[in-house]
């Protein structure tokens, strides 16, 4: 009966694991056990002793047993323990002799020469240009070993197999050899490469695939299905890993998070992640560039070795249109890869006005100062509605004489023409239930922004508990317990506030007062708790408002909601403690209203799958279409017009996805470098509505230089789960011999003798020498 190696040699498996990838360890193993570890891994162990051998072994056992018993009974100078140890030595030697007499063998399946195919997949991406292998580029190994020649891996494989070579990056194609590779691919897709090679060679006897790569897959696809398909076809994949597993010195900007659209003049707070190796604790400069113009520079202190730390950089966008911002850390001495010190982001800076409706239940100072704060902001239109008496209103900032003529909007169509909504001191009982529900839908469905201000008719004191508006708020409303509550609080910014764009006051430090130095403000709505998922940006300290939440925000459905619980922020402008030229109040209100309307969708919206892609890579387009009430529209006429950098326009019909209401899809492939302009138009309510302009930049990307260390875990997983082997560049020469031991393709069965393994002779010699030495030590000879 045949059994596996682990059942016979026990600890050998650990030796194999330890020596995997170490040529010296494998040489020692091969010297002791006659064959390389892979032979034991893939062979089945059995005995091949003939009947005569069994008879001889049986006679030896019969003769040995009484001899051992007699040996144990011998007296003289030896003790019982001496006789027991010496008997053990003799018995072990006899066991090794018996083991050899039973003719142990390994049974293996090996390929028939020149009757089987091998697919070789060569990485043809930019990461092969990284010089981290003794100063030579990774691709040098591919060029040396898989180009035409007489003494390399390609020629050795060709002597035993019919070799088919593939080159891969984001796609896979045939190649004659490595001389056709350019190492210019911008993206690695290992799963796609393996699938392609498997399908191309599905009709021939296939001994296995050889994947030569650093494993730095940046397609972000799961490889699980690919491995299952290879397992089902019994196709082993042998992997050769190139590059260093860990860089000694490197700084990498791993991620940058920016909005796709902002209003012109907005102060942006952009988050980045910075990882380093070999520069722990060093302070480096981070630059932000817009079309080659430096818009901000700040110092960044790097984290520990191998640690990624978050960094927030603040700058103001001042030029409208599609802008490509670059975030750069200058190359440091000794860095292995400099290309990953840069991240770029495409941001569309819009120079248009966003409408915000401010509804106040009574005339008060707050409104006048808010109007003055945003008066010069050309991208905000503040429409004001003030109740002056029952059913009487004052309107300001309106676009036409009929706007808000009947007071607060009573229909979705009317309210949803605004992008933001501010509710001052207005009681909940003023609204009908339908209006309260409409306000909630304005945020969750329309995607608008809602701001609730403190006041004697605001929050719980205004009766909003239990209404649909309460669901939208980021703060917890509790029943009023003190109708005379009134306190003064000083401001304290929270750690979250230090990172939020609304509370960033450091853009113009000469004319801005820090939050902690601003005059105290008053509170008449006691609020101390926020909802799960909400964020406190400002807190109140001192007096009865020690736990007061002053400013809190959260995401609700498609929109943003914010609560400012003070009712006299105008003090920051009028207090004698604040210099006349101070812009804190203006900056705060402009940033808050801008944040409130940021990302608010139009009735037709277009979403490219990526903002920046290399030429030739498909871009998926998703459009969302809504009617005047912002309800999704299905099965209507939707077109996308794509204008290339050279001015050519392509019009394509977009298909309704059916799976989701109001969602339509199409795609296009950029073929030239530059900005592609995208417009989506749709027929809703009998009229054609056009989306805002979106942009996609087609350019050569450097994705291959990010997370570019050899991903040995992926390569080892592929080889292990498919029955192949993992090799480094140093021991890749073993691949040619190892690949022939397989059950795939056209094979024959071979028997490998184990009775003459050197380890058996060495063990016998060692046991006999040890026995003699023991006798000498004990004075028994």
XYZ file of C-alpha atoms in Angstrom:
781
model
C 0.000 0.000 0.000
C 1.245 3.503 -0.831
C 1.243 6.187 1.841
C 2.208 9.872 1.944
C 5.582 11.175 2.969
C 4.297 12.802 6.156
C 3.152 9.405 7.435
C 6.611 7.928 6.975
C 9.209 10.579 7.714
C 7.224 12.692 10.179
C 9.428 15.713 10.726
C 10.708 15.885 7.150
C 7.830 18.211 6.286
C 9.215 20.810 8.652
C 12.632 20.416 7.071
C 11.112 21.009 3.637
C 9.337 24.118 4.825
C 12.493 25.409 6.459
C 14.643 24.854 3.410
C 12.124 26.080 0.836
C 13.829 28.794 -1.114
C 17.266 28.109 0.441
C 19.600 26.376 -2.044
C 22.036 25.273 0.704
C 19.253 23.679 2.763
C 17.918 21.826 -0.275
C 21.431 20.590 -1.173
C 21.887 19.144 2.302
C 18.483 17.488 2.119
C 19.237 16.017 -1.299
C 22.609 14.677 -0.076
C 21.022 12.905 2.896
C 17.827 11.623 1.296
C 19.104 11.123 -2.285
C 16.335 13.247 -3.846
C 15.138 16.836 -3.568
C 12.196 17.643 -1.220
C 9.732 17.952 -4.097
C 10.199 14.251 -4.950
C 9.069 13.288 -1.448
C 6.232 15.819 -1.495
C 4.728 14.474 -4.708
C 5.623 10.790 -4.418
C 3.805 7.956 -2.639
C 5.815 5.732 -0.308
C 5.631 1.940 -0.431
C 7.761 -1.232 -0.087
C 8.829 -3.414 -3.004
C 10.446 -6.373 -1.214
C 10.094 -9.787 -2.979
C 9.031 -12.916 -1.034
C 12.658 -13.959 -0.594
C 13.438 -10.663 1.023
C 10.511 -11.051 3.371
C 11.698 -14.553 4.319
C 15.234 -13.320 5.014
C 13.879 -10.459 7.124
C 11.683 -12.860 9.076
C 14.644 -15.190 9.754
C 16.681 -12.203 10.980
C 13.920 -11.189 13.350
C 13.538 -14.757 14.665
C 17.279 -14.996 15.298
C 17.541 -11.477 16.705
C 14.878 -11.789 19.392
C 16.545 -14.571 21.476
C 19.917 -12.930 20.902
C 18.667 -9.675 22.391
C 17.119 -11.476 25.381
C 20.362 -13.336 25.978
C 22.262 -10.060 25.635
C 20.100 -8.468 28.312
C 20.813 -11.328 30.742
C 24.620 -11.076 30.468
C 26.190 -9.993 33.755
C 29.737 -8.830 34.319
C 30.694 -5.192 34.835
C 27.634 -3.890 32.882
C 24.521 -2.672 34.675
C 20.990 -3.308 33.495
C 20.716 0.224 32.080
C 23.977 -0.330 30.138
C 22.612 -3.517 28.627
C 19.307 -1.819 27.834
C 21.007 1.090 26.020
C 23.357 -1.192 24.110
C 20.418 -3.419 23.111
C 18.631 -0.304 21.821
C 21.583 0.555 19.613
C 21.680 -2.970 18.165
C 17.902 -3.084 17.667
C 17.910 0.269 15.839
C 20.691 -0.876 13.519
C 18.743 -4.060 12.845
C 15.630 -1.981 12.115
C 17.478 0.108 9.559
C 18.790 -3.047 7.880
C 15.273 -4.494 7.794
C 13.946 -1.199 6.363
C 16.444 -1.480 3.482
C 15.690 -5.182 2.927
C 12.013 -4.363 2.403
C 13.018 -2.226 -0.636
C 11.368 1.135 0.198
C 10.471 3.176 -2.893
C 8.683 6.347 -3.959
C 6.079 6.050 -6.717
C 5.780 9.197 -8.836
C 4.028 10.374 -11.948
C 6.436 12.109 -14.342
C 5.792 13.768 -17.663
C 6.723 12.233 -20.985
C 9.376 14.456 -22.651
C 8.098 16.648 -25.502
C 4.551 15.348 -25.081
C 3.330 18.028 -22.675
C 2.869 21.779 -22.732
C 3.963 24.327 -20.137
C 2.559 27.858 -20.063
C 4.980 30.585 -18.920
C 3.412 33.894 -17.809
C 5.840 36.831 -17.702
C 5.074 40.044 -15.801
C 5.244 42.923 -18.301
C 4.453 45.820 -15.943
C 6.365 48.893 -14.801
C 7.245 47.355 -11.436
C 9.705 45.117 -13.304
C 11.812 48.264 -13.769
C 12.411 48.617 -10.013
C 16.096 47.958 -9.314
C 15.993 46.122 -5.996
C 17.717 42.858 -6.978
C 21.418 43.580 -6.348
C 20.999 46.881 -8.151
C 19.507 45.281 -11.268
C 15.905 45.736 -12.397
C 13.511 42.891 -11.601
C 12.862 42.471 -15.302
C 16.521 41.618 -15.850
C 15.847 38.123 -14.513
C 13.013 37.692 -17.026
C 15.173 38.981 -19.864
C 18.090 36.724 -18.944
C 16.131 33.547 -18.316
C 13.361 33.719 -20.919
C 15.039 35.232 -23.969
C 16.501 33.090 -26.767
C 19.650 31.381 -25.499
C 21.263 28.048 -24.727
C 21.770 28.152 -20.990
C 18.698 29.593 -19.330
C 15.297 28.501 -17.995
C 13.528 28.875 -21.324
C 15.964 26.578 -23.120
C 15.913 24.037 -20.251
C 12.132 23.959 -20.245
C 12.048 23.671 -24.030
C 14.192 20.519 -23.871
C 11.457 18.695 -21.936
C 8.240 20.545 -22.781
C 6.415 22.371 -25.511
C 6.574 25.904 -24.085
C 3.999 28.637 -24.669
C 4.960 32.112 -23.415
C 2.436 34.778 -22.363
C 3.020 38.400 -21.403
C 0.606 40.003 -18.964
C -0.265 43.300 -17.326
C -3.897 44.485 -17.276
C -4.460 42.080 -20.198
C -2.691 38.942 -21.416
C -1.342 37.976 -24.828
C 1.044 35.547 -26.500
C 4.756 36.244 -26.926
C 7.567 34.255 -28.446
C 9.946 35.077 -25.623
C 10.975 37.860 -23.231
C 12.560 39.935 -25.975
C 9.048 41.154 -26.867
C 8.392 42.592 -23.394
C 8.551 46.357 -22.741
C 7.832 46.402 -18.979
C 5.483 49.340 -19.539
C 2.164 47.909 -18.309
C 0.359 50.129 -15.837
C -1.573 47.464 -13.913
C -1.053 43.838 -12.836
C -3.970 41.404 -13.041
C -2.718 37.989 -11.952
C -6.139 36.307 -11.851
C -6.932 37.387 -15.411
C -3.511 36.178 -16.615
C -3.904 32.716 -15.093
C -7.451 32.391 -16.440
C -6.347 33.411 -19.925
C -3.467 30.929 -20.026
C -5.648 28.117 -18.641
C -8.298 28.691 -21.302
C -5.772 29.033 -24.133
C -4.135 25.711 -23.207
C -7.289 23.834 -22.265
C -7.174 21.591 -25.356
C -3.591 20.332 -24.949
C -1.880 18.081 -22.370
C -0.764 20.666 -19.829
C 1.929 19.847 -17.271
C 1.496 23.170 -15.483
C 1.861 26.941 -15.562
C 4.860 29.036 -14.541
C 4.087 32.525 -13.206
C 7.074 34.908 -13.084
C 6.103 38.066 -11.203
C 6.483 40.131 -8.049
C 2.873 39.274 -7.214
C 2.037 42.959 -6.649
C -1.472 42.590 -8.064
C -3.274 45.951 -8.168
C -6.413 44.846 -9.988
C -8.131 44.395 -6.592
C -9.915 41.291 -7.897
C -10.422 38.146 -5.866
C -8.271 35.252 -7.041
C -10.433 32.611 -5.313
C -12.414 31.610 -8.419
C -9.241 31.373 -10.490
C -7.634 29.014 -7.963
C -10.782 26.854 -7.886
C -10.730 26.567 -11.694
C -7.055 25.558 -11.651
C -7.733 22.987 -8.934
C -10.657 21.566 -10.916
C -8.403 21.149 -13.944
C -5.531 19.694 -11.839
C -3.220 22.379 -13.197
C -0.272 23.144 -10.901
C 1.038 26.698 -10.926
C 4.726 27.190 -10.155
C 5.570 30.737 -9.126
C 8.894 32.590 -9.280
C 8.903 35.632 -7.001
C 10.908 38.694 -8.047
C 11.905 41.660 -5.912
C 12.399 42.296 -2.219
C 9.761 41.255 0.274
C 10.438 44.418 2.300
C 12.177 47.626 1.245
C 14.961 48.947 3.448
C 14.246 52.614 2.728
C 11.098 53.961 1.153
C 8.379 56.597 1.636
C 5.016 56.019 0.016
C 1.895 58.153 -0.227
C -0.473 55.219 -0.096
C -3.817 56.982 -0.437
C -5.393 60.391 -0.998
C -9.056 61.188 -0.365
C -10.582 64.239 -2.045
C -14.085 65.222 -3.129
C -14.794 64.982 -6.827
C -16.437 68.408 -6.910
C -16.046 71.563 -4.846
C -17.155 75.159 -5.144
C -14.562 77.683 -6.229
C -12.934 79.345 -3.235
C -13.544 76.387 -0.911
C -10.983 75.587 1.742
C -10.252 71.889 1.225
C -9.084 69.534 3.964
C -7.535 66.544 2.164
C -6.571 63.316 3.944
C -3.529 61.279 2.921
C -1.803 58.187 4.288
C 1.995 58.212 4.456
C 3.956 54.994 5.028
C 7.698 54.690 5.456
C 10.478 52.188 5.970
C 13.858 53.302 7.210
C 12.828 56.907 7.937
C 10.961 56.504 11.226
C 10.416 59.792 13.062
C 11.894 61.938 10.283
C 10.181 65.228 9.406
C 9.657 65.731 5.678
C 7.921 68.385 3.575
C 4.598 67.724 1.873
C 3.821 69.946 -1.110
C 0.498 70.507 -2.855
C 0.694 71.642 -6.482
C -1.966 72.874 -8.881
C -0.708 72.911 -12.481
C 2.868 73.280 -11.250
C 1.991 76.070 -8.806
C 2.641 75.273 -5.132
C -0.537 76.062 -3.166
C 0.576 74.728 0.202
C 3.579 73.216 1.986
C 3.554 71.633 5.416
C 5.847 69.478 7.513
C 4.945 65.840 8.152
C 6.469 63.705 10.887
C 6.733 60.096 9.728
C 5.584 57.234 11.938
C 7.430 54.119 12.992
C 9.074 51.740 10.553
C 6.407 50.164 8.358
C 3.670 52.320 9.933
C 1.143 54.289 7.873
C 0.121 57.585 9.473
C -2.779 59.850 8.450
C -1.970 63.380 7.331
C -4.393 66.231 6.707
C -3.379 69.084 4.416
C -5.483 72.229 3.982
C -5.509 74.505 0.962
C -7.912 76.745 -0.947
C -9.007 76.141 -4.540
C -9.040 79.391 -6.468
C -9.354 78.489 -10.154
C -12.504 76.902 -11.666
C -12.537 73.933 -13.987
C -11.040 70.449 -13.846
C -7.866 70.654 -11.785
C -5.261 67.933 -11.230
C -3.694 68.422 -7.804
C -0.370 66.772 -6.986
C 0.687 65.830 -3.461
C 4.463 65.354 -3.278
C 7.059 64.368 -0.706
C 10.513 65.067 -2.199
C 12.715 62.018 -2.702
C 14.875 61.237 0.323
C 18.463 60.003 0.186
C 18.627 56.226 -0.107
C 15.011 55.725 -1.231
C 14.556 52.672 -3.420
C 11.413 53.885 -5.227
C 10.765 57.594 -5.797
C 7.691 57.264 -8.021
C 5.457 56.387 -5.049
C 6.195 59.716 -3.319
C 3.471 61.351 -5.421
C -0.308 61.121 -5.488
C -2.586 62.986 -7.885
C -6.288 63.762 -7.729
C -8.687 65.233 -10.276
C -11.070 67.732 -8.684
C -13.723 69.647 -10.612
C -13.839 73.189 -9.209
C -17.294 74.577 -9.946
C -17.951 78.272 -10.318
C -21.709 78.209 -9.798
C -24.161 79.388 -7.130
C -25.769 76.970 -4.706
C -29.085 78.012 -3.173
C -29.569 77.791 0.578
C -32.961 78.502 2.180
C -32.773 80.064 5.653
C -36.126 79.984 7.524
C -36.324 81.978 10.737
C -39.335 82.060 13.059
C -38.584 85.518 14.445
C -36.355 88.478 13.629
C -33.026 88.213 15.479
C -29.429 89.361 15.156
C -28.064 85.970 14.047
C -29.614 86.165 10.582
C -28.297 89.645 9.815
C -24.740 88.676 10.638
C -24.945 85.409 8.699
C -26.145 87.353 5.653
C -23.239 89.746 6.014
C -20.769 86.862 6.466
C -21.613 85.230 3.121
C -22.520 88.362 1.196
C -19.242 88.354 -0.723
C -19.343 84.623 -1.443
C -20.283 84.487 -5.115
C -20.937 80.749 -4.970
C -23.632 80.912 -2.280
C -27.135 82.326 -2.744
C -28.714 82.716 0.702
C -32.489 82.945 0.336
C -34.067 84.131 3.594
C -37.612 83.702 4.868
C -38.523 85.395 8.175
C -41.882 85.102 9.878
C -42.778 88.624 11.006
C -46.327 87.817 12.181
C -48.895 85.079 11.714
C -48.961 84.236 7.998
C -46.720 87.198 7.221
C -43.168 86.774 5.955
C -40.198 88.802 4.845
C -38.265 87.383 1.899
C -34.726 88.151 0.847
C -32.299 86.934 -1.811
C -35.121 85.459 -3.934
C -34.687 84.755 -7.648
C -38.172 85.793 -8.773
C -41.186 87.598 -7.216
C -43.222 84.390 -6.741
C -40.529 82.516 -4.829
C -41.730 81.609 -1.309
C -44.722 83.940 -1.700
C -46.868 81.560 0.399
C -44.213 80.970 3.031
C -42.268 77.761 3.579
C -42.533 75.347 0.618
C -45.439 72.919 0.648
C -44.303 70.636 -2.183
C -41.212 68.570 -2.822
C -40.697 70.268 -6.169
C -40.498 73.688 -4.517
C -38.282 72.701 -1.577
C -35.993 70.516 -3.652
C -34.910 73.418 -5.852
C -32.585 74.347 -2.961
C -29.364 72.549 -2.104
C -29.279 73.555 1.586
C -31.789 74.341 4.322
C -31.214 76.253 7.584
C -33.892 76.258 10.298
C -33.567 78.959 12.931
C -35.807 79.514 15.925
C -39.006 78.086 14.430
C -41.289 75.714 16.332
C -42.115 72.294 14.903
C -45.849 72.953 15.226
C -45.591 75.578 12.494
C -45.057 72.815 9.939
C -47.573 70.253 8.835
C -46.585 66.620 9.220
C -46.119 66.427 5.442
C -43.696 69.355 5.579
C -41.731 67.743 8.406
C -41.535 64.534 6.407
C -40.560 66.572 3.351
C -37.654 68.133 5.294
C -36.461 64.650 6.228
C -36.718 63.533 2.592
C -34.861 66.667 1.516
C -31.786 65.279 3.266
C -32.171 61.516 2.873
C -33.531 61.371 -0.700
C -32.693 64.710 -2.298
C -29.208 64.668 -0.772
C -29.517 68.243 0.501
C -27.873 69.662 3.611
C -29.783 70.621 6.769
C -28.562 72.929 9.556
C -30.544 73.450 12.780
C -29.657 76.480 14.904
C -30.102 77.024 18.617
C -32.930 79.261 19.790
C -35.905 79.362 22.130
C -38.006 77.550 19.496
C -35.298 75.137 18.371
C -34.514 71.480 19.119
C -36.499 69.924 21.997
C -37.662 73.352 23.206
C -39.274 73.837 19.802
C -41.142 70.513 19.997
C -39.065 68.560 17.451
C -38.926 65.439 19.604
C -40.848 62.607 17.954
C -41.007 64.317 14.544
C -39.370 63.177 11.291
C -36.887 66.055 11.677
C -35.593 64.548 14.921
C -34.488 61.493 12.941
C -32.311 63.714 10.756
C -30.523 65.505 13.605
C -27.052 64.368 14.710
C -27.839 65.156 18.384
C -30.095 63.448 20.937
C -33.154 65.459 22.000
C -34.371 65.121 25.565
C -37.548 66.503 27.143
C -36.986 70.064 28.431
C -36.534 70.082 32.221
C -35.756 73.765 32.788
C -37.641 76.297 30.641
C -35.359 79.034 32.016
C -32.131 77.295 31.034
C -29.506 79.829 29.968
C -25.745 79.587 30.215
C -22.544 80.945 28.726
C -19.943 78.562 27.283
C -16.424 78.848 26.007
C -15.488 76.847 22.945
C -13.234 73.797 22.736
C -12.466 72.098 19.434
C -12.466 68.295 19.473
C -9.917 66.015 17.725
C -12.555 65.353 15.051
C -13.062 69.101 14.695
C -9.365 69.533 14.023
C -9.830 67.397 10.915
C -13.235 68.624 9.687
C -13.384 71.181 6.848
C -16.062 73.291 8.589
C -13.900 74.059 11.621
C -10.611 74.664 9.790
C -9.777 78.317 10.531
C -6.071 78.206 9.726
C -6.135 79.201 6.060
C -5.518 82.886 6.911
C -3.836 82.710 10.342
C -3.132 86.462 10.469
C -6.845 87.319 10.458
C -8.287 84.282 12.283
C -8.796 83.780 16.010
C -8.308 80.230 17.339
C -11.449 78.574 18.655
C -10.300 78.593 22.255
C -9.671 82.366 22.154
C -13.090 83.352 20.800
C -15.503 85.134 23.161
C -18.004 82.897 25.030
C -21.447 82.408 23.505
C -24.780 81.546 25.096
C -26.891 78.409 25.014
C -30.592 77.978 25.751
C -30.919 74.422 24.353
C -29.128 71.957 26.684
C -27.735 69.131 24.498
C -25.027 66.787 25.736
C -25.301 63.637 23.592
C -24.885 62.781 19.922
C -26.283 59.873 17.949
C -24.226 56.825 16.931
C -22.235 57.690 13.821
C -22.381 61.435 14.468
C -19.323 63.558 15.260
C -18.894 66.354 17.791
C -16.780 69.148 16.297
C -17.076 71.830 18.998
C -17.853 71.491 22.715
C -18.838 74.023 25.342
C -16.956 74.410 28.611
C -17.722 76.317 31.786
C -20.908 77.114 33.680
C -23.961 74.909 33.300
C -22.905 74.000 29.774
C -19.783 72.021 30.641
C -20.971 69.040 28.555
C -22.707 71.084 25.882
C -22.479 69.885 22.286
C -21.968 73.127 20.360
C -21.471 71.764 16.840
C -22.161 68.225 15.595
C -22.593 66.649 12.165
C -23.355 63.349 10.484
C -24.395 61.778 7.224
C -28.110 61.028 6.859
C -29.129 59.086 3.765
C -27.714 60.907 0.754
C -27.193 64.246 2.530
C -25.509 65.975 5.457
C -27.079 67.246 8.691
C -25.539 69.590 11.250
C -26.594 71.085 14.572
C -25.224 74.410 15.903
C -26.751 74.737 19.377
C -25.678 78.322 20.178
C -27.946 81.194 19.138
C -25.555 84.143 19.070
C -22.471 83.300 16.980
C -22.629 86.927 15.866
C -20.706 87.748 19.089
C -17.585 86.439 17.314
C -17.943 89.403 14.977
C -19.130 92.166 17.330
C -17.288 91.498 20.594
C -14.751 94.132 21.606
C -12.299 91.289 22.203
C -12.245 90.454 18.476
C -10.162 92.691 16.159
C -12.114 94.561 13.513
C -10.262 92.831 10.671
C -10.804 89.335 12.123
C -12.487 86.974 9.631
C -13.309 84.059 11.937
C -17.082 84.564 11.770
C -17.120 85.030 8.005
C -14.813 82.067 7.387
C -16.793 79.766 9.664
C -20.192 80.516 8.123
C -18.918 80.417 4.550
C -17.225 77.044 5.145
C -20.241 75.626 6.983
C -22.738 76.544 4.267
C -20.367 75.347 1.560
C -19.958 72.007 3.334
C -23.732 71.813 3.736
C -24.279 71.931 -0.036
C -21.177 69.957 -1.057
C -21.937 66.868 -3.106
C -25.643 67.670 -3.492
C -26.884 65.871 -6.582
C -28.731 67.312 -9.542
C -31.645 65.542 -11.222
C -29.213 63.917 -13.658
C -25.837 62.836 -12.328
C -22.951 61.042 -14.028
C -20.411 58.939 -12.124
C -17.306 57.635 -13.958
C -15.792 54.494 -12.422
C -12.433 56.293 -12.181
C -11.207 59.860 -12.518
C -7.814 58.931 -13.960
C -7.098 55.925 -16.189
C -4.361 54.939 -18.653
C -5.194 55.044 -22.379
C -6.898 51.858 -23.505
C -8.509 51.047 -20.150
C -12.315 51.033 -20.197
C -14.244 53.542 -18.085
C -17.632 52.477 -16.781
C -20.241 55.238 -16.595
C -23.191 55.196 -14.212
C -25.981 57.790 -14.462
C -28.788 58.434 -11.993
C -31.939 60.105 -13.329
C -34.687 61.720 -11.218
C -37.785 63.811 -11.924
C -38.691 67.196 -10.392
C -39.640 65.500 -7.124
C -36.319 63.674 -7.150
C -37.972 60.310 -7.605
C -36.083 57.809 -9.754
C -37.104 57.579 -13.403
C -36.920 54.216 -15.186
C -36.885 53.237 -18.834
C -36.438 56.706 -20.268
C -34.231 58.146 -22.999
C -30.691 58.700 -21.609
C -27.644 59.642 -23.690
C -24.005 60.254 -22.831
C -21.791 62.518 -24.910
C -18.050 61.942 -24.523
C -15.754 64.606 -25.924
C -12.113 63.607 -26.425
C -9.129 65.923 -25.823
C -8.892 66.503 -29.578
C -12.539 67.597 -29.738
C -14.175 64.497 -31.236
C -17.592 63.704 -29.766
C -19.212 60.292 -29.349
C -22.887 59.934 -28.385
C -24.009 56.640 -26.797
C -27.370 55.499 -25.476
C -27.273 54.419 -21.842
C -29.203 51.325 -20.808
C -31.374 51.091 -17.697
C -29.779 48.529 -15.357
C -33.204 47.167 -14.229
C -31.651 46.114 -10.905
C -31.851 49.653 -9.505
C -34.408 52.367 -10.099
C -33.168 55.308 -12.108
C -29.723 53.820 -12.796
C -28.287 53.681 -16.325
C -24.939 52.355 -17.554
C -22.553 52.696 -20.482
C -18.800 52.593 -21.059
C -16.108 54.065 -23.258
C -12.406 53.480 -23.855
C -10.105 56.540 -23.956
C -7.567 56.234 -26.739
C -5.614 59.471 -26.383
C -4.029 61.290 -23.480
C -5.775 64.254 -21.903
C -9.120 65.225 -20.368
C -12.323 63.593 -21.592
C -15.477 65.638 -21.048
C -18.642 63.708 -20.163
C -22.230 64.994 -20.333
C -25.338 62.925 -19.665
C -28.786 64.079 -20.778
C -32.134 62.477 -20.002
C -35.802 63.076 -20.688
C -37.736 63.642 -17.430
C -41.230 65.141 -17.135
C -41.235 65.708 -20.884
C -38.110 67.875 -20.911
C -34.478 67.056 -21.569
C -32.262 67.657 -18.542
C -28.477 67.673 -18.713
C -26.030 66.694 -16.010
C -23.093 68.689 -14.777
C -19.928 68.124 -16.775
C -17.745 65.271 -15.509
C -14.167 64.636 -16.479
C -11.845 61.659 -16.836
C -8.130 62.151 -17.340
C -6.441 59.644 -19.622
C -2.781 59.469 -18.663
C 0.002 57.034 -17.920
C -0.377 56.087 -14.258
C 2.288 54.839 -11.883
C 0.146 52.373 -9.944
C 2.799 49.694 -10.345
C 5.141 51.594 -8.027
C 2.702 51.550 -5.105
C 2.686 48.575 -2.732
C 5.337 47.208 -5.071
C 7.258 44.993 -2.660
C 7.152 41.335 -3.654
C 3.826 39.956 -2.478
C 5.145 36.532 -1.574
C 1.947 35.636 0.275
C -0.070 35.709 -2.966
C 2.511 33.778 -4.974
C 2.913 31.144 -2.242
C -0.845 30.760 -1.916
C -1.304 30.214 -5.668
C 1.450 27.609 -5.823
C 0.461 25.811 -2.627
C -3.260 25.569 -3.372
C -2.727 24.372 -6.955
C -0.001 21.829 -6.170
C 2.922 23.785 -7.587
C 6.046 25.217 -5.986
C 7.263 28.673 -5.025
C 10.789 29.719 -6.034
C 12.964 32.743 -5.571
C 15.172 33.999 -8.389
C 18.147 32.334 -6.667
C 16.759 28.773 -6.804
C 14.585 29.028 -9.916
C 16.877 26.537 -11.690
C 15.224 23.773 -9.639
C 11.930 24.488 -11.374
C 12.881 22.554 -14.514
C 13.360 19.313 -12.606
C 10.457 19.825 -10.194
C 7.848 20.588 -12.820
C 8.185 17.108 -14.337
C 6.679 15.492 -11.207
C 2.987 15.974 -11.846
C -0.255 14.106 -12.428
C -1.255 16.520 -15.186
C -0.735 16.023 -18.888
C 0.744 12.882 -20.404
C 2.631 11.024 -17.669
C 4.316 7.737 -16.813
C 4.801 6.091 -13.399
C 8.338 5.919 -12.016
C 9.763 4.112 -8.982
C 12.595 5.703 -7.008
C 14.622 3.446 -4.643
C 15.093 4.647 -1.089
C 16.999 1.692 0.429
C 20.349 3.199 -0.553
C 19.731 6.690 0.832
C 22.983 8.021 2.377
C 21.104 8.900 5.527
C 20.574 5.174 6.262
C 24.274 4.368 5.937
C 25.187 7.420 8.025
C 22.694 6.438 10.728
C 24.060 2.885 10.893
C 27.607 4.194 11.056
C 26.650 6.742 13.706
C 24.815 4.137 15.832
C 27.703 1.656 15.688
C 30.236 4.376 16.488
C 28.091 5.630 19.338
C 27.771 2.100 20.736
C 31.522 1.618 20.657
C 32.077 5.007 22.233
C 29.571 4.203 24.966
C 31.378 0.941 25.728
C 34.703 2.787 26.007
C 33.146 5.413 28.243
C 31.657 2.767 30.565
C 34.807 0.624 30.605
C 33.101 -2.344 28.969
C 35.847 -2.973 26.394
